XYZ file of C-alpha atoms in Angstrom:
55
model
C -2.912 -11.503 8.187
C 0.444 -10.649 6.717
C 3.077 -9.022 8.945
C 5.754 -6.835 7.491
C 8.704 -5.395 9.080
C 10.012 -2.266 7.105
C 13.176 -0.220 7.271
C 12.217 3.308 6.521
C 14.555 6.048 5.675
C 14.545 9.121 7.901
C 12.451 11.059 5.269
C 9.846 8.140 4.862
C 9.494 7.862 8.538
C 8.776 11.620 8.825
C 6.213 11.442 5.980
C 4.418 8.531 7.848
C 4.606 10.373 11.074
C 3.138 13.705 9.644
C 0.442 11.558 7.959
C -0.422 9.985 11.256
C -0.485 13.375 13.058
C -2.687 15.174 10.376
C -5.275 12.352 10.240
C -5.121 11.854 14.066
C -4.312 8.230 13.915
C -2.852 6.479 16.959
C -0.013 4.501 15.477
C 2.321 4.583 12.486
C 0.850 1.190 11.511
C -2.392 2.810 11.290
C -1.079 5.464 9.158
C 0.653 3.086 6.715
C -2.577 1.131 6.405
C -4.525 4.330 5.651
C -1.958 5.314 3.042
C -2.041 1.899 1.306
C -5.901 2.277 0.873
C -5.296 5.226 -1.609
C -4.130 2.576 -4.072
C -5.680 -0.365 -5.981
C -4.230 -3.184 -7.973
C -5.325 -4.884 -11.185
C -3.666 -8.046 -12.008
C -3.612 -9.392 -15.525
C -1.693 -12.099 -17.148
C 1.309 -10.905 -19.127
C 1.756 -13.708 -21.791
C -1.884 -14.588 -22.293
C -4.298 -12.777 -24.707
C -7.354 -11.257 -22.907
C -9.688 -13.660 -25.077
C -7.740 -16.790 -23.886
C -7.684 -15.673 -20.156
C -11.380 -15.164 -20.080
C -12.425 -18.380 -21.754
């Protein structure tokens, strides 16, 4: 498990707080975790051609 300590601006903190309240979550940590789940990541090599990568 990775632990992250974040400094949020006042506006960012309000966004997380509103998200928490709207979704009836218990903590801001739960709200941030739920917000992150809206994204996905696809990692591809930058300097290799696709054919070379998948050999």
